[in-house]
């Protein structure tokens, strides 16, 4: 007994080792880029890295502002993500760091949880570490391959709602009414925020509003006239210089609120003291938002890697890229950064700037690290007005509204429209991690509803003995045999509908035999097989017989392994069978043999044949 148990244990370990080896991501795929790396390639990568750094550093400040965090969190997060992600990524062009969507998730979660918000600084390393861990585990389980089944309408609805929320949350900085708004209770959703902003609008600080509006106008003009330049950095620098000049000459501008400075002391992360009860309590509280951010980060990165890869012929490994997202976030958690994801704007700029390998992102991280050190040494940040940064956040948030994507999702199908509207409204009405789960859940429900409707089509034997679909105006004789052609998925979601439809046919007292033609039935599972077993017992109780024809090897194995084949064969004598296997060289042979068996059961050489009609479906072209 002990020897058998030991052998079984060894076999399990061996199988586990094989699975682990087969599913382990490449530990350092960037090494492959060193082969044939030339001075010319280095030049392209350095140029792209500089362009992305000029965009990424001010963007990181903006995203930290969206999340309600000190700007150092955004700068550190962007720097570390750029340094770590390319070491593990398969895509050459993706650039990781803070993004609009993930920053808004952080803000939305803590805004809805005032008790947790009080210790946001010590919660962030735990949150970012959990995001990284979820992504790493997901890469081993190849979860990224499943993300293709998430409806595009979910992502479009979520990102559109996120854009509305981001703009709404920056209005207080544009109007200079943050202090007035702080006297009111935290708004639970976007519509309450709009109401509160209306209440405090009378306290608008006009110099703040003028600077913000001018920044927005300047950015939009530069984007239209010189889109190839780093207009985010140019707008930030120009308006900061203008604000400084106005503060020296116009007294009203001296009261414009600016960002706080940070030094090297602020770059050191704050880790909570370990105490089992409090740590596990925080992990429990952060589980939902961490999973939502990990899901969104992996989804954003996958979509982006595939989009850029399609433009160059590359075929990125989406699970390897998910692993890179996880490792980047794990690194950020140890140095005090905010969650990192694939950035659409930075990745597109990296590609358009001529990047050749993943080293461009690595160099971008080095440039960002140098810039972070310079910002910590000099008081430059304290000259940046919050309204200027808020205006730039609004400007880049406008790019989240994709008219074409909204039009496609709204007009394609009723399901797409329902998912789009539900996800969008959920984003505006409730916590944002709940919203994305609601959107994904509704998308899956509608998918399962479509997939769980097996298609039943009527057949008849022609005069020359061929099995053909019965025309809609075909006349039927009084039935003794019904041939039911089942096509589609017979997994758990379809089992009850399949059983109900067949039972409806059995209710005809003139019917003696049903032939289930399962040649095109797929994905039988325990629920469907149990339904079939119940159907067999029901038919026998009604003095009916059920035969199966066209059984593929998959169907045969499931019926045999489950024991339902034995139930099906009850009453068969030697040489008889109630199941007829599919023959690829003659697809209708199994149904002919089933008809012979039906005639044998009826004790006649000729039987009136009824072809089953599914009244809920129209015959599809085949």
XYZ file of C-alpha atoms in Angstrom:
622
model
C 0.000 0.000 0.000
C 2.775 2.429 0.987
C 4.763 1.574 -2.166
C 1.757 2.283 -4.379
C 1.143 5.581 -2.584
C 4.824 6.565 -2.993
C 4.734 5.776 -6.732
C 1.588 7.847 -7.112
C 3.186 10.709 -5.199
C 6.313 10.572 -7.410
C 4.155 10.570 -10.539
C 2.271 13.622 -9.275
C 5.521 15.458 -8.576
C 6.834 14.544 -12.024
C 3.642 15.760 -13.706
C 3.785 18.970 -11.652
C 7.401 19.574 -12.666
C 6.548 19.058 -16.338
C 3.606 21.445 -16.089
C 5.742 24.065 -14.343
C 8.494 23.745 -16.964
C 5.995 24.022 -19.814
C 4.285 27.092 -18.354
C 7.255 29.007 -16.939
C 7.848 32.322 -18.770
C 11.273 33.090 -20.193
C 13.291 34.547 -17.264
C 15.163 37.099 -19.436
C 13.915 37.417 -23.042
C 15.722 40.756 -23.537
C 18.998 38.816 -23.922
C 17.866 37.741 -27.397
C 18.011 41.389 -28.528
C 21.771 41.475 -27.941
C 22.325 39.225 -30.935
C 23.198 41.483 -33.865
C 22.812 44.648 -31.787
C 24.656 47.412 -33.649
C 25.607 51.033 -33.105
C 22.813 52.045 -35.468
C 20.267 50.102 -33.411
C 21.602 51.772 -30.264
C 21.138 55.209 -31.854
C 17.490 54.494 -32.703
C 16.792 53.101 -29.236
C 18.399 56.097 -27.485
C 16.424 58.581 -29.594
C 13.146 56.788 -28.873
C 14.015 56.538 -25.165
C 14.638 60.288 -24.895
C 11.342 61.124 -26.627
C 9.377 58.759 -24.349
C 11.121 60.094 -21.213
C 10.188 63.683 -22.134
C 6.555 62.555 -22.327
C 6.626 59.992 -19.531
C 8.034 62.113 -16.683
C 5.388 64.893 -16.779
C 2.715 62.286 -17.510
C 3.764 60.354 -14.404
C 3.254 63.525 -12.360
C -0.213 63.908 -13.869
C -1.225 60.321 -13.167
C -0.043 60.559 -9.572
C -2.205 63.659 -9.290
C -5.189 61.701 -10.660
C -4.604 58.962 -8.081
C -4.429 61.522 -5.278
C -0.812 60.576 -4.521
C 2.359 62.680 -4.198
C 3.908 63.113 -7.645
C 6.992 61.166 -6.509
C 4.875 57.980 -6.610
C 4.186 58.499 -10.290
C 7.770 59.365 -11.209
C 9.182 56.380 -9.303
C 6.535 54.052 -10.708
C 7.272 55.114 -14.270
C 11.037 54.866 -13.783
C 11.078 51.419 -12.180
C 8.529 50.003 -14.622
C 10.651 51.165 -17.575
C 13.750 49.593 -16.032
C 12.209 46.211 -15.170
C 9.469 45.499 -17.716
C 11.671 45.216 -20.849
C 13.822 42.587 -19.137
C 10.860 40.190 -19.133
C 8.659 41.357 -22.036
C 8.324 39.748 -25.453
C 7.051 42.931 -27.132
C 9.715 45.337 -28.341
C 7.691 48.512 -28.134
C 5.464 48.500 -25.050
C 6.329 51.106 -22.451
C 5.056 50.524 -18.925
C 4.275 52.975 -16.174
C 1.304 54.723 -14.545
C -1.747 55.153 -16.786
C -4.992 57.086 -16.724
C -7.162 54.052 -16.029
C -5.084 52.473 -13.260
C -4.545 55.862 -11.564
C -8.275 56.488 -11.566
C -8.893 53.052 -10.057
C -6.570 53.909 -7.165
C -8.270 57.261 -6.625
C -11.796 55.833 -6.861
C -11.073 53.052 -4.371
C -9.549 55.240 -1.676
C -12.091 58.039 -2.222
C -14.853 55.522 -1.451
C -12.979 54.173 1.617
C -12.079 57.100 3.918
C -10.726 54.803 6.646
C -8.310 53.168 4.207
C -7.435 56.529 2.634
C -6.051 57.691 5.994
C -3.202 55.190 5.623
C -2.868 55.325 1.837
C 0.915 55.747 2.004
C 1.460 52.426 3.794
C -1.260 50.677 1.769
C 0.269 51.463 -1.620
C 3.257 49.053 -1.420
C 0.879 46.230 -0.425
C -1.572 47.110 -3.202
C 1.087 47.355 -5.914
C 2.722 44.143 -4.706
C -0.621 42.298 -4.893
C -1.165 43.587 -8.427
C 2.264 42.253 -9.402
C 1.647 38.901 -7.730
C -1.721 38.456 -9.466
C -0.102 39.168 -12.845
C 2.831 36.806 -12.245
C 0.535 33.960 -11.168
C -1.782 34.744 -14.086
C 1.119 34.463 -16.540
C 1.901 30.940 -15.277
C -1.771 30.009 -15.672
C -1.805 31.584 -19.170
C -4.660 33.888 -18.208
C -3.651 36.453 -20.839
C -4.864 34.102 -23.577
C -8.354 34.268 -22.060
C -8.474 38.067 -22.170
C -9.351 37.904 -25.867
C -12.810 36.725 -24.791
C -13.515 39.974 -22.947
C -15.878 42.039 -25.054
C -14.421 45.144 -26.646
C -17.534 46.968 -25.440
C -16.410 46.478 -21.821
C -13.087 48.185 -22.439
C -14.612 51.017 -24.504
C -17.341 51.648 -21.910
C -14.881 51.576 -19.029
C -12.301 53.850 -20.674
C -14.990 56.335 -21.753
C -16.374 56.444 -18.218
C -12.854 56.767 -16.843
C -12.253 59.766 -19.102
C -15.405 61.468 -17.805
C -14.392 60.776 -14.184
C -10.838 62.016 -14.664
C -12.006 65.292 -16.161
C -14.620 65.716 -13.428
C -12.029 65.169 -10.691
C -9.623 67.723 -12.201
C -12.196 70.518 -12.400
C -11.593 71.434 -8.719
C -7.948 72.197 -9.562
C -8.880 74.119 -12.711
C -11.323 76.311 -10.775
C -9.214 76.548 -7.642
C -12.087 75.304 -5.450
C -10.370 72.292 -3.854
C -10.537 73.780 -0.354
C -14.219 74.692 -0.709
C -14.996 71.221 -2.029
C -13.142 69.622 0.914
C -15.766 71.055 3.295
C -18.388 68.759 1.734
C -18.624 64.973 2.257
C -16.686 62.894 -0.322
C -18.938 62.398 -3.395
C -19.936 58.736 -3.859
C -20.211 59.009 -7.645
C -19.756 61.302 -10.621
C -23.232 62.853 -10.518
C -22.875 63.874 -6.885
C -19.469 65.345 -7.772
C -21.104 67.458 -10.499
C -23.685 68.678 -7.993
C -20.985 69.571 -5.462
C -18.946 71.404 -8.092
C -22.035 73.451 -8.915
C -22.357 74.406 -5.255
C -18.759 75.627 -4.907
C -18.409 77.180 -8.376
C -19.062 80.617 -6.868
C -15.685 80.314 -5.107
C -13.762 80.030 -8.395
C -10.283 81.602 -8.206
C -10.030 83.438 -11.522
C -6.170 83.516 -11.836
C -6.152 79.742 -11.355
C -8.879 79.307 -13.963
C -7.102 81.600 -16.456
C -3.837 79.636 -16.182
C -5.643 76.327 -16.555
C -7.663 77.438 -19.578
C -4.557 78.915 -21.241
C -2.656 75.660 -20.681
C -5.446 73.622 -22.272
C -5.625 75.940 -25.287
C -1.837 75.885 -25.731
C -1.695 72.080 -25.568
C -4.500 71.620 -28.110
C -2.910 74.157 -30.494
C 0.505 72.485 -30.273
C -1.043 69.063 -30.761
C -2.694 70.290 -33.941
C 0.280 72.205 -35.332
C 3.353 70.225 -34.168
C 2.162 66.778 -32.990
C 5.647 65.276 -33.472
C 7.144 67.387 -30.645
C 6.951 66.507 -26.895
C 4.057 68.935 -26.466
C 3.173 67.736 -22.956
C 6.620 68.700 -21.653
C 6.664 71.915 -23.730
C 3.240 73.013 -22.435
C 4.169 72.193 -18.835
C 7.459 74.099 -19.043
C 6.047 77.114 -20.878
C 3.035 77.590 -18.603
C 5.117 77.060 -15.455
C 7.484 79.819 -16.638
C 4.507 82.090 -17.465
C 2.925 81.440 -14.068
C 6.218 82.288 -12.332
C 6.514 85.544 -14.304
C 2.900 86.525 -13.558
C 3.347 85.795 -9.843
C 6.199 88.344 -9.764
C 4.276 91.081 -11.554
C 0.563 90.470 -10.799
C -0.282 90.037 -7.087
C -3.416 87.974 -7.785
C -1.311 85.171 -9.298
C 0.788 84.817 -6.151
C -2.027 82.811 -4.535
C -2.155 80.174 -7.294
C -1.662 76.771 -5.659
C 1.472 74.871 -6.736
C 2.713 71.302 -6.354
C 4.716 70.387 -3.249
C 8.426 69.740 -3.671
C 9.982 66.385 -2.916
C 13.475 65.320 -1.927
C 15.309 62.047 -1.568
C 13.595 61.443 1.777
C 10.198 61.343 0.010
C 11.539 58.777 -2.445
C 11.991 56.233 0.334
C 8.860 54.035 0.507
C 6.872 53.719 3.713
C 6.242 50.100 4.655
C 3.779 49.275 7.427
C 5.176 47.485 10.431
C 4.426 43.794 10.173
C 1.656 42.643 12.451
C -0.268 39.611 11.268
C -3.756 40.866 12.075
C -3.345 44.282 10.445
C -1.470 42.924 7.415
C -4.051 40.265 6.632
C -6.784 42.825 7.206
C -5.211 45.150 4.646
C -4.723 42.297 2.167
C -8.390 41.384 2.525
C -9.474 45.000 2.009
C -7.247 45.453 -1.063
C -7.991 42.115 -2.752
C -10.803 43.329 -5.027
C -9.109 46.501 -6.246
C -5.771 44.698 -6.723
C -7.453 42.044 -8.877
C -9.271 44.714 -10.898
C -6.055 46.688 -11.520
C -4.166 43.497 -12.438
C -6.936 42.537 -14.858
C -7.000 45.965 -16.473
C -3.190 46.258 -16.622
C -2.873 42.855 -18.314
C -5.721 43.684 -20.701
C -4.276 47.082 -21.659
C -0.826 45.593 -22.196
C -2.145 42.671 -24.263
C -4.248 44.863 -26.544
C -1.362 47.281 -27.058
C 1.287 44.608 -27.695
C -0.920 42.936 -30.308
C -1.754 46.268 -31.947
C 1.893 47.327 -32.302
C 2.983 43.803 -33.238
C 0.473 43.707 -36.100
C 2.155 46.786 -37.593
C 5.568 45.092 -37.741
C 4.690 41.414 -38.188
C 5.771 40.580 -34.613
C 3.828 37.954 -32.680
C 4.197 38.875 -29.002
C 3.744 36.234 -26.319
C 0.886 37.770 -24.308
C 1.553 35.584 -21.244
C 5.225 36.614 -21.266
C 4.102 40.241 -21.432
C 1.726 39.662 -18.525
C 4.707 38.298 -16.605
C 6.598 41.528 -17.364
C 3.695 43.595 -16.014
C 3.768 41.519 -12.829
C 7.516 41.859 -12.348
C 7.356 45.616 -12.972
C 4.683 46.027 -10.299
C 6.539 43.833 -7.826
C 9.563 46.086 -8.332
C 7.452 49.220 -7.884
C 6.055 47.886 -4.613
C 9.555 47.750 -3.093
C 10.553 51.282 -4.081
C 7.315 53.171 -3.439
C 5.778 53.485 -6.893
C 2.162 53.353 -8.016
C 0.638 50.564 -10.167
C 2.133 50.200 -13.641
C 0.423 49.190 -16.852
C 1.063 49.422 -20.552
C 0.728 53.023 -21.724
C -0.889 53.533 -25.113
C 0.553 57.014 -25.700
C 4.102 56.190 -24.563
C 4.187 52.849 -26.407
C 2.915 54.438 -29.623
C 5.530 57.210 -29.290
C 8.228 54.595 -28.664
C 7.257 52.792 -31.867
C 6.900 55.955 -33.965
C 10.258 57.260 -32.691
C 12.018 54.307 -34.337
C 12.691 51.991 -31.373
C 14.228 48.710 -32.519
C 14.423 46.626 -29.339
C 13.290 46.533 -25.732
C 16.478 48.370 -24.774
C 14.716 51.625 -25.729
C 12.412 51.195 -22.718
C 15.407 50.310 -20.530
C 17.226 53.477 -21.612
C 14.036 55.456 -20.967
C 14.107 54.165 -17.398
C 17.727 55.313 -17.028
C 16.868 58.804 -18.344
C 13.881 58.923 -15.980
C 16.064 57.910 -13.013
C 18.496 60.749 -13.801
C 15.593 63.212 -14.116
C 14.118 61.990 -10.809
C 17.417 62.641 -9.048
C 17.635 66.148 -10.551
C 14.052 66.931 -9.494
C 14.832 65.760 -5.953
C 17.918 68.019 -5.829
C 16.257 71.171 -7.167
C 13.008 72.935 -6.118
C 11.645 72.963 -9.692
C 8.455 71.054 -8.911
C 7.225 73.665 -6.434
C 6.918 76.170 -9.301
C 4.402 74.001 -11.220
C 0.821 75.260 -10.642
C -1.673 72.498 -9.927
C -4.083 74.038 -12.421
C -1.497 73.680 -15.220
C -1.002 69.995 -14.474
C -4.793 69.535 -14.152
C -5.342 71.135 -17.562
C -2.800 68.760 -19.122
C -4.526 65.807 -17.433
C -7.813 66.952 -18.967
C -6.113 67.319 -22.356
C -4.747 63.778 -22.414
C -8.041 62.452 -21.003
C -9.833 63.799 -24.049
C -7.937 61.221 -26.099
C -9.826 58.483 -24.225
C -13.042 59.380 -26.061
C -12.951 57.332 -29.276
C -15.943 58.235 -31.433
C -15.307 55.403 -33.854
C -15.090 52.753 -31.141
C -18.204 54.102 -29.422
C -20.131 54.073 -32.700
C -19.111 50.479 -33.487
C -19.947 49.151 -30.012
C -23.248 51.026 -29.851
C -24.507 50.052 -33.303
C -23.145 46.508 -33.808
C -25.525 44.336 -31.726
C -27.981 44.747 -28.876
C -25.585 42.816 -26.612
C -22.694 45.163 -27.394
C -24.919 48.168 -26.774
C -26.117 46.775 -23.439
C -22.563 46.007 -22.275
C -21.293 49.438 -23.360
C -24.056 51.391 -21.613
C -23.994 49.226 -18.470
C -20.223 49.508 -18.074
C -20.259 53.253 -18.724
C -23.051 53.959 -16.241
C -21.515 51.628 -13.651
C -18.253 53.546 -13.939
C -20.049 56.826 -13.240
C -22.319 55.500 -10.479
C -20.184 53.179 -8.360
C -16.670 52.238 -7.380
C -14.634 51.731 -10.488
C -13.373 48.205 -9.734
C -16.984 47.101 -9.276
C -17.835 48.715 -12.602
C -15.318 46.736 -14.629
C -16.367 43.458 -12.989
C -20.014 44.263 -13.745
C -19.133 44.940 -17.377
C -17.118 41.738 -17.725
C -19.808 39.755 -15.907
C -22.588 41.029 -18.176
C -20.430 40.376 -21.242
C -19.867 36.762 -20.172
C -23.546 36.254 -19.335
C -24.614 37.424 -22.792
C -21.910 35.281 -24.404
C -23.031 32.199 -22.481
C -26.617 32.926 -23.414
C -25.708 32.851 -27.095
C -23.399 29.871 -26.784
C -25.867 27.859 -24.710
C -28.556 27.587 -27.378
C -28.014 24.375 -29.364
C -29.286 24.531 -32.907
C -31.764 21.807 -33.843
C -32.532 21.343 -37.546
C -35.027 18.999 -39.207
C -33.980 16.268 -41.633
C -35.654 13.790 -43.928
C -34.633 11.005 -46.269
C -34.925 11.897 -49.928
C -36.230 9.497 -52.582
C -32.666 8.511 -53.504
C -31.809 7.741 -49.859
C -29.844 10.919 -49.087
C -30.251 12.730 -45.729
C -31.312 16.296 -46.441
C -32.836 19.243 -44.650
C -36.594 19.354 -44.984
C -37.831 22.411 -46.876
C -40.008 24.822 -44.941
C -43.090 23.903 -46.976
C -42.406 20.138 -46.732
C -45.333 17.884 -45.803
C -44.797 15.368 -43.007
C -46.401 12.006 -42.575
C -47.661 10.865 -39.187
C -44.445 10.301 -37.286
C -43.039 7.147 -35.758
C -39.365 8.180 -35.872
C -37.867 11.616 -35.269
C -34.346 12.494 -36.436
C -32.989 15.372 -34.328
C -29.811 16.959 -35.655
C -28.082 18.755 -32.755
C -25.505 21.396 -33.590
C -23.582 23.622 -31.184
C -22.262 23.563 -27.647
C -23.759 21.116 -25.155
C -21.942 22.392 -22.081
C -23.663 23.215 -18.780
C -25.346 26.357 -20.095
C -27.128 24.476 -22.898
C -28.093 21.302 -21.026
C -31.491 22.383 -19.720
C -32.595 23.925 -23.014
C -31.505 20.801 -24.906
C -33.384 18.533 -22.487
C -36.542 20.673 -22.640
C -36.572 20.694 -26.436
C -36.223 16.923 -26.699
C -38.836 16.302 -24.014
C -41.239 18.478 -25.983
C -40.755 16.164 -28.946
C -41.198 13.020 -26.816
C -44.577 14.355 -25.678
C -46.019 13.366 -29.076
C -47.690 10.032 -28.261
C -47.366 8.829 -31.870
C -43.593 9.104 -31.657
C -41.756 5.899 -30.745
C -38.087 6.565 -31.453
C -35.826 9.642 -31.367
C -32.493 9.545 -33.158
C -30.124 12.172 -31.751
C -27.657 13.076 -34.480
C -24.644 14.446 -32.522
C -22.087 14.802 -35.308
C -21.821 18.568 -34.752
C -22.459 18.632 -30.991
C -19.473 19.937 -29.047
C -18.144 20.371 -25.529
C -20.260 17.882 -23.610
C -19.728 18.215 -19.883
C -21.100 16.623 -16.703
C -24.271 18.771 -16.717
C -25.116 17.911 -20.327
C -24.403 14.214 -19.800
C -26.586 14.171 -16.660
C -29.371 15.812 -18.671
C -28.985 13.130 -21.342
C -29.195 10.389 -18.702
C -32.376 11.903 -17.282
C -33.732 12.115 -20.819
C -33.061 8.404 -21.354
C -34.965 7.479 -18.190
C -37.795 9.871 -19.082
C -38.131 8.406 -22.577
C -38.193 4.831 -21.284
C -40.835 5.756 -18.740
C -42.889 7.060 -21.682
C -42.217 3.828 -23.618
C -39.964 5.655 -26.077
C -36.481 4.789 -27.356
C -33.501 7.098 -27.857
C -30.689 6.257 -30.267
C -27.529 8.260 -30.922
C -25.942 8.566 -34.358
C -22.880 10.432 -35.603
C -21.122 10.169 -32.223
C -17.610 11.575 -32.563
C -14.704 10.160 -30.583
C -15.108 13.030 -28.093
C -18.807 12.291 -27.533
C -18.166 8.550 -27.296
C -15.438 8.950 -24.680
C -17.532 11.283 -22.504
C -20.509 8.892 -22.602
C -18.330 5.880 -21.902
C -16.332 7.444 -19.061
C -19.455 8.851 -17.391
C -21.321 5.517 -17.490
C -24.212 6.959 -19.540
C -23.251 4.723 -22.463
C -24.190 1.719 -20.323
C -27.596 3.290 -19.618
C -28.061 3.960 -23.342
C -27.280 0.334 -24.233
C -29.737 -1.180 -21.758
C -32.033 -3.654 -23.504
C -29.562 -4.393 -26.313
C -28.850 -8.020 -27.026
C -25.596 -9.367 -28.404
C -24.716 -7.703 -31.682
C -27.124 -4.806 -31.101
C -26.305 -1.200 -30.234
C -28.101 2.060 -29.593
C -25.040 4.184 -30.420
C -23.596 4.562 -33.911
C -20.195 6.150 -34.418
C -19.403 8.857 -36.933
C -17.600 7.790 -40.130
C -15.693 10.602 -41.867
C -15.741 8.826 -45.245
C -19.543 8.430 -45.111
C -21.133 10.992 -42.728
C -24.688 9.653 -43.170
C -23.830 5.985 -42.592
C -24.361 6.216 -38.831
C -27.843 7.697 -39.306
C -28.746 4.963 -41.813
C -27.656 2.341 -39.297
C -29.645 4.093 -36.580
C -32.725 4.016 -38.831
C -32.244 0.266 -39.368
C -32.019 -0.183 -35.589
C -35.199 1.904 -35.186
C -37.030 -0.268 -37.682
C -35.774 -3.340 -35.850
C -37.174 -2.023 -32.574
C -40.496 -1.223 -34.232
C -40.564 -4.678 -35.869
C -41.080 -3.327 -39.368
C -39.031 -2.774 -42.498
C -40.726 0.535 -43.238
C -41.454 3.222 -40.710
C -43.160 6.552 -41.049
C -40.498 9.156 -40.359
C -40.984 12.511 -38.684
C -38.227 15.109 -38.859
C -38.046 17.229 -35.687
C -38.927 20.901 -36.082
C -37.488 23.474 -33.676
C -40.175 26.163 -33.674
C -37.866 28.681 -31.987
C -35.251 28.675 -34.747
C -35.234 29.339 -38.438
C -33.178 27.038 -40.595
C -29.730 28.500 -41.096
C -27.906 28.307 -44.452
C -25.339 25.520 -44.245
